[in-house]
Every structure is written in structure tokens, then in C-alpha cells.
Short mmCIF file of C-alpha atoms in Angstrom, two decimals:
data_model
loop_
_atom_site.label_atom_id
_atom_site.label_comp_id
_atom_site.label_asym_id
_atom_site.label_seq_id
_atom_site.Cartn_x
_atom_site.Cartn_y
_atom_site.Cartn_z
CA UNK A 1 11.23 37.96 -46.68
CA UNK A 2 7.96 36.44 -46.95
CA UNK A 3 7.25 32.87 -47.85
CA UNK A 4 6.27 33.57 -51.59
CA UNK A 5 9.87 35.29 -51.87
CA UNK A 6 11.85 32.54 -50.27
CA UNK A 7 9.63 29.64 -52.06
CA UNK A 8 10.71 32.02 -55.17
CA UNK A 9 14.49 31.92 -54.89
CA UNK A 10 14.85 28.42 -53.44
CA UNK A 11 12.80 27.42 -57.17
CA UNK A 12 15.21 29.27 -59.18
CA UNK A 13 18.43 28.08 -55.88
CA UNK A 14 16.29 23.69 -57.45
CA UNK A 15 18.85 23.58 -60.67
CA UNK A 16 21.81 24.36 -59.08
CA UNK A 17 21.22 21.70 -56.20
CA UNK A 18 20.39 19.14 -58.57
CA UNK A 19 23.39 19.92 -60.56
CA UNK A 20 25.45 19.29 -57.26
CA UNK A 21 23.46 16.18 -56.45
CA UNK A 22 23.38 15.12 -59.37
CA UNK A 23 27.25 15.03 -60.38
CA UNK A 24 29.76 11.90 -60.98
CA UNK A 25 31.59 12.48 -58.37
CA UNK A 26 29.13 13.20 -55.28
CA UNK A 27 27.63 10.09 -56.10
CA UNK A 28 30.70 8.17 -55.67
CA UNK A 29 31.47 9.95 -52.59
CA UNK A 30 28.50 8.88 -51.51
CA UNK A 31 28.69 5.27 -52.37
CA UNK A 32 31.97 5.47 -50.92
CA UNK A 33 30.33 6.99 -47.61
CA UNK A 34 28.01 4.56 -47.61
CA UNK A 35 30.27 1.49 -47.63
CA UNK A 36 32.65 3.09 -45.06
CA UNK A 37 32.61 2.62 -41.26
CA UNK A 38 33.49 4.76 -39.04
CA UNK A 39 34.33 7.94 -41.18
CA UNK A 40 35.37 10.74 -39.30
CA UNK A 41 33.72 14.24 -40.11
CA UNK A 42 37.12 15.90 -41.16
CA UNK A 43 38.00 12.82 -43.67
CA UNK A 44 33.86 13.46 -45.37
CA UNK A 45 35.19 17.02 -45.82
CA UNK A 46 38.08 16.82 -46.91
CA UNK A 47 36.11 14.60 -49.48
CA UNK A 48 33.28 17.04 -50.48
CA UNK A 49 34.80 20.32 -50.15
CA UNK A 50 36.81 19.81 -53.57
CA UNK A 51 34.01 18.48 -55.18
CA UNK A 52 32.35 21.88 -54.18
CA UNK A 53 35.30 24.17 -54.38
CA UNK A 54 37.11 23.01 -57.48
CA UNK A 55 34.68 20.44 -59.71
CA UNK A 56 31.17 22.24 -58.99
CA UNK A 57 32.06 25.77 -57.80
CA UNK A 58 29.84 27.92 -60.62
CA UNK A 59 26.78 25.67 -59.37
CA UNK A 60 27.40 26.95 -55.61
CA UNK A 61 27.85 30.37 -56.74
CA UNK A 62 24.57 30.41 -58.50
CA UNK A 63 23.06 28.34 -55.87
CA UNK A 64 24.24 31.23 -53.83
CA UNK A 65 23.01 34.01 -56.57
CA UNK A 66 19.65 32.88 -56.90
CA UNK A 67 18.89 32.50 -53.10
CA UNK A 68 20.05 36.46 -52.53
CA UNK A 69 19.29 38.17 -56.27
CA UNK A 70 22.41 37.98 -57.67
CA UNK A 71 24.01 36.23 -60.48
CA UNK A 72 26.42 33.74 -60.12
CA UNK A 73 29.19 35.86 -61.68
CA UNK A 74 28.42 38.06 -59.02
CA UNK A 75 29.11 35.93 -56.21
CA UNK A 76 31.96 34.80 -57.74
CA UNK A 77 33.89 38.26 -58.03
CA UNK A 78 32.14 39.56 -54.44
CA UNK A 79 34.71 40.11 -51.62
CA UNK A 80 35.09 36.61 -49.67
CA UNK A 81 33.92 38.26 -46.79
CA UNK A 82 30.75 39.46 -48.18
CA UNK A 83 30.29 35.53 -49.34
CA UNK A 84 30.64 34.36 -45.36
CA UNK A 85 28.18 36.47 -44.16
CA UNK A 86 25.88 35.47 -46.79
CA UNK A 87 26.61 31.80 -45.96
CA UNK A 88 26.00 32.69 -42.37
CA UNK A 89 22.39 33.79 -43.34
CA UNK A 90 19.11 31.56 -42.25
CA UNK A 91 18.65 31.56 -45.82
CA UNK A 92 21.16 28.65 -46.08
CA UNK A 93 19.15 27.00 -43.05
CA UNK A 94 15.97 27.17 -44.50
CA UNK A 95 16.84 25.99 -48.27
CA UNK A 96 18.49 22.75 -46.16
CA UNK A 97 15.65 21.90 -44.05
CA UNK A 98 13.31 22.87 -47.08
CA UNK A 99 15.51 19.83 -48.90
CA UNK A 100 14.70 17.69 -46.29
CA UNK A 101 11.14 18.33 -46.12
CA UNK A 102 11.54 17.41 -49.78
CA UNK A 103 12.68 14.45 -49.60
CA UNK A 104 10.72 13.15 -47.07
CA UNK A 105 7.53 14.37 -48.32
CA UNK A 106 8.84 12.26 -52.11
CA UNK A 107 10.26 9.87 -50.19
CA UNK A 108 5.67 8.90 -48.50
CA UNK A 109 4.41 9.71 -51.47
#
């Protein structure tokens, strides 16, 4: 994919992370991250995965949908295995470190 593709999907990937980022209760987690010391990696899981999984899951699939041409309704009814290996992609890699280029380029501006 060349980088006028992948610039392409993660535009259309933008709403569906800022729907995540953007909801009730990831900012509390986060303010609750924030103020806690010492927080294992399991116990932040086991804190964001529902958020994900059961409060925010049609926002990951189209997350998912618009980074590999699909529609959200499509991830959602693909075989779970066909979802790993998508999630395994450098895809997923490059949208994160795209974020964080984001961010840091907002962050000096």
C-alpha cells in the first residue's frame, strides 16, 4: 500500500478513534489511571477491554473497516479468526505510531 492509500484509510479509520477517545468512560479510566500508582498492566486491561468490547465495540469494528475496505458490519459478522490476523497486520502499527506523531506534532504547534 502506498502512502496516499494508508494516509486514505487512517482519514476515514480519524472518526472512529475520536469516538473511542472521546467517550465518558475512557476519560474516566484515564483520570482514574492517572491518579493511580503503581497499576499493573493486567488491572489497565481488564479496565479498557470492556470499554472496547462491550461500550464502544461498533467504533472498533469500523475503526477496523475503514483501515482494510470494509464496513463495519463486515467486521463484525467476519470469522474471529479472520479479525486476529487483521489485528496482527502493520496496519494497526502504523495508524498507532501515526497517532503519536499526531499528537506530538499538535502537542509543538
Amino acid at each position: 500500500m502506498n502512502t496516499k492509500m494508508q494516509f486514505e484509510a487512517m482519514e476515514k479509520a480519524l472518526p472512529y478513534a475520536a469516538e473511542l477517545m472521546d467517550c465518558k468512560e475512557l476519560k474516566e479510566f484515564k483520570a482514574k489511571m492517572k491518579d493511580a500508582d503503581g497499576v499493573g498492566n493486567g488491572e489497565m486491561m481488564m479496565g479498557l477491554m470492556p470499554i472496547f468490547l462491550t461500550k464502544k465495540p461498533q467504533a472498533v469494528f469500523g475503526m477496523l473497516g475503514a483501515l482494510f475496505g470494509k464496513t463495519a458490519d463486515e467486521i463484525a459478522e467476519q470469522d474471529w479468526e479472520e479479525t486476529k490476523q487483521l489485528l496482527k497486520s502493520p496496519i494497526i502499527n502504523d495508524l498507532f505510531d501515526f497517532f503519536i506523531f499526531s499528537v506530538r506534532m499538535a502537542r509543538n504547534a
